[in-house]
Amino acid sequence: MGEIKAQPPAKHTGIKLTKPKVVAGGLTAVISSMKHVFGEVGVASGTKTMLKINQFHGFDCPGCAWPDPDHDRSVVEFCENGAKAVAEEATTKRADAAFFKKHSVVKLSTWSDYDLGKSGRLTEPMILRPGKTHYKPIPWSDAFKIIGNQLKALPSPDEAIFYTSGRTSNEAAFMYQLFVRQYGTNNLPDCSNMCHESSGTALTETVGIGKGSVTLDDFYKTEVIMILGQNPGTNHPRMLTALQKAKQNGAKIITINPLSEAGLNRFKHPQHVGDMLGSGTQLTDIFLQVRVNGDVPLLKAILKMLLDRENEHPGTVFDHDFIRQETAGFEDFVADLQQYDLDDLIAQTSVSKDKITEAVELIASKRKIIVCWAMGLTQHKNAVDNIREIVNLLLLKGSIGKPGAGTCPVRGHSNVQGDRTVGIWEKLKPEFGQKLKEVFGFEPPSKDGYDVVEAIKAMKEGRAKFFFAMGGNFISATPDTELTAKALQQCDMTVHVSTKLNRSHLVHGKTALILPCLGRTELDIQRDEKQFVTVENSTGVVHQSNGGKIPISTHLLSEPRIVAELANATLSNSTVNWEEMARNYDKVREAIEKTIPGFEDYNKRVRQPGGFYLPNGARDGNYKTDTGKANFTINKNPEHQLANDEYLMMTIRSHDQYNTTIYGLNDRYRGIFNERRVVMMNTNDMEMAGLKQLDKVDLVSNYDNEERVASKFIVVPYDIPSKCVATYFPEANVLVPYNQFARGSKTPISKSVVVKVLLCNKN
Ligand code: SF4
């Protein structure tokens, strides 16, 4: 039968290298968008669909969670990667019964993630029975019965895991957590565990809410925008429009990143003729090219230099009124900071003192500062410290809870924030548990469930036997690919609700099922009534998403319908009217309104164009922390003792990628074409290691005396600080140990993994 491949094949596709770009957007972005949309969906249907994306009565982009303008949306309210995300979902290609008859699971597992994704939309429920080689069609009713029986047969509900990817709508997510908690467990790991969990942990502790405090409008009122560990040109491209407008309004931008990214350097807005004919807008004013995981020492150096200036000219740098009235812990924070030696801090950053001084000069005189960040800060052992240090800076400047100022963790998945808001979390908030009890008359489980790391461990140790995923691609998103694969394959059953084929369907339990659901772009009709779902973006706006396309198959079900059927097949004497909820999503929203603060008049307010803002204490200066104030914190510098032949590796996305979905093989802004198995290295480091451009190498990590190997990567010389290397995920995820994670948030350390780069002897 042959072995199932958990990793993408170590095959090369004919690499081509050019000089990295210094400008993002422009005509190339337009052409690339059209190629993807017209190629997958067709010109007429593609154009019609793209004119609906992010419009008030259209559908929400299934890409990232960058906010839409509250008013005045442009006709083309999407970016190149939004176009790719829609093209992927609205493709006319179909991975149907004939497809699965032709291709065995083992064979499919030898395909690249790109080829798997390009096989098209799933069209009907499929089952892979124990010992069989091919998925076969199965009627929905039989599928639900089989899953329900499996769940009912488990000795304990805690042997089941229910994963959520951030594409799931508020309505489906609320019903899903309600079903899982009625079933009797809090095993609700989600993709947020692997991305902004560190942000949530740090922000909840320091300002009382795990979400960003700014709105889109704040970008147009701010004086300084600091961007750390984020590459918006690829991961949140419409953010470049906001940065351009901020610049036009006089703001300055400080970028802190190991890589000089085109999207942070200069932007040509495809809808601005002046930009298209000219050279576009310079974005970054000050670029601090920090080494991987050098953020805390760099921020401390900045804080220390600000303190020195404040001491030289009291009251000119710090906002003492704000500090006195709104914060706690200032004295301890200053006392701790004074213990650090400035030059020692700077030595841990790879950034020159002059450059840092330039940034300090700018920050010292400003009061309205926004700090944005993404995975480059959240996936390290000290990730929570990274974000706490950012908050320290904002508190010193009184730069939170007012226009033009605050925190901005930019979410990578369209509704990852919404899912958490409506209850998808392995920890049940007592007040939410109490509301569920009051409204639905049952006692929800109070014991914490498994997050992603714990879920892998539980499956690995045989404590969990059932894995259910609402969307996503667990095996490719998680760390420690080979170990996680074995854990999944130990399960008696794995079930995936999906729109497209991916590697997680191939790395399966003894019995495996695929349940194909409606896409974001597609019409959702329940009892002849058109339904809409809702999502929440990075700035806490809850708004509608209305699919309008005829579904690619008549056999698809909506996510809420799937949850309702699952609940009816599993739960006996449930107190919830699942059928009513699946027929009319207003009923789900009524339930959310009754159980979660901030959703008053949900059905009425979400029908207003653009939806509504959820309350945000940090935005309103109402800090729900243990002190009732915004908290200064004391943080440690990271410690990385690298041997001579060791490097700190960060896994990143290419420009033709969204999370684990591979749109293409090019990373055009970085000048890397037609290849994904690359390792970007500093040219001096290459020389020291005796490596040349295009050499084939194996990457090796060793944690707890366990060696992990990612084989046959191609060496690409790149402008990256010494002793740092960059690779793409999921190809390099095999090197990331699942049990090495951020303190406090347990987010895997995908951005700072110690690796060796060894020449392949098969060169
Ligand atoms: S910025 Fe994000 S949400 Fe907006 S169109 Fe692009 S991918 Fe979609």
Coordinates of N, CA, C and O in Angstrom, one line a residue, residues 207 213-214 218 322 326 369 394-395 398-407 616-623:
V207 N -3.5 45.3 29.3 CA -4.6 46.3 29.1 C -6.0 45.8 29.2 O -6.9 46.4 28.9
S213 N -6.4 47.6 20.0 CA -7.3 48.7 20.5 C -7.6 49.8 19.4 O -8.5 50.5 19.5
V214 N -6.8 49.7 18.3 CA -7.0 50.8 17.3 C -8.1 50.5 16.3 O -8.5 49.3 16.2
D218 N -7.8 55.4 13.0 CA -6.7 55.8 13.9 C -5.4 55.9 13.0 O -4.6 56.8 13.3
F322 N -0.8 60.6 32.1 CA -1.4 59.3 31.8 C -0.8 58.2 32.7 O -1.5 57.4 33.3
E326 N -3.5 56.4 34.8 CA -4.0 55.2 34.1 C -3.2 53.9 34.3 O -3.6 52.9 33.8
I369 N 1.1 57.2 18.8 CA 1.9 56.1 18.2 C 1.0 54.8 18.1 O 0.3 54.5 19.1
L394 N 4.1 52.1 24.7 CA 2.9 52.9 24.5 C 2.4 53.5 25.8 O 2.0 54.7 25.8
L395 N 2.6 52.9 26.9 CA 2.1 53.4 28.2 C 3.0 54.6 28.6 O 2.5 55.6 29.1
G398 N 1.7 57.4 26.8 CA 0.3 57.7 27.0 C -0.4 57.4 25.7 O -1.5 58.0 25.4
S399 N 0.1 56.6 24.9 CA -0.3 56.4 23.5 C -1.2 55.2 23.3 O -1.0 54.2 22.6
I400 N -2.3 55.2 24.1 CA -3.3 54.1 24.0 C -4.6 54.7 24.5 O -4.6 55.6 25.3
G401 N -5.8 54.2 23.9 CA -7.1 54.7 24.4 C -7.3 56.1 24.0 O -8.0 56.9 24.6
K402 N -6.8 56.5 22.8 CA -7.1 57.9 22.3 C -6.9 57.8 20.8 O -6.2 56.9 20.3
P403 N -7.5 58.7 20.0 CA -7.4 58.7 18.6 C -5.9 58.7 18.1 O -5.1 59.3 18.7
G404 N -5.7 57.8 17.0 CA -4.3 57.9 16.5 C -3.3 57.1 17.3 O -2.1 57.2 17.0
A405 N -3.7 56.3 18.2 CA -2.8 55.6 19.1 C -3.3 54.3 19.6 O -4.5 54.1 19.7
G406 N -2.3 53.4 19.8 CA -2.7 52.1 20.4 C -2.1 50.9 19.8 O -1.1 51.0 19.0
T407 N -2.6 49.7 20.2 CA -2.1 48.4 19.8 C -2.8 47.9 18.5 O -4.0 48.1 18.4
N616 N -14.4 47.8 23.5 CA -13.0 47.5 23.6 C -12.4 48.4 24.8 O -12.2 49.6 24.6
G617 N -12.2 47.8 25.9 CA -11.8 48.5 27.1 C -10.5 49.3 26.9 O -10.4 50.5 27.3
A618 N -9.5 48.7 26.2 CA -8.3 49.4 25.9 C -8.5 50.6 25.0 O -7.8 51.6 25.2
R619 N -9.4 50.6 24.1 CA -9.7 51.7 23.3 C -10.4 52.8 24.1 O -10.2 54.0 23.8
D620 N -11.2 52.4 25.1 CA -12.0 53.3 25.8 C -11.3 53.7 27.1 O -11.9 54.4 28.0
G621 N -10.1 53.2 27.4 CA -9.4 53.6 28.6 C -10.0 52.9 29.8 O -9.9 53.4 31.0
N622 N -10.6 51.8 29.6 CA -11.2 51.1 30.7 C -10.6 49.7 30.8 O -10.9 48.8 30.1
Y623 N -9.5 49.7 31.7 CA -8.6 48.5 31.6 C -9.1 47.4 32.6 O -8.9 47.6 33.8

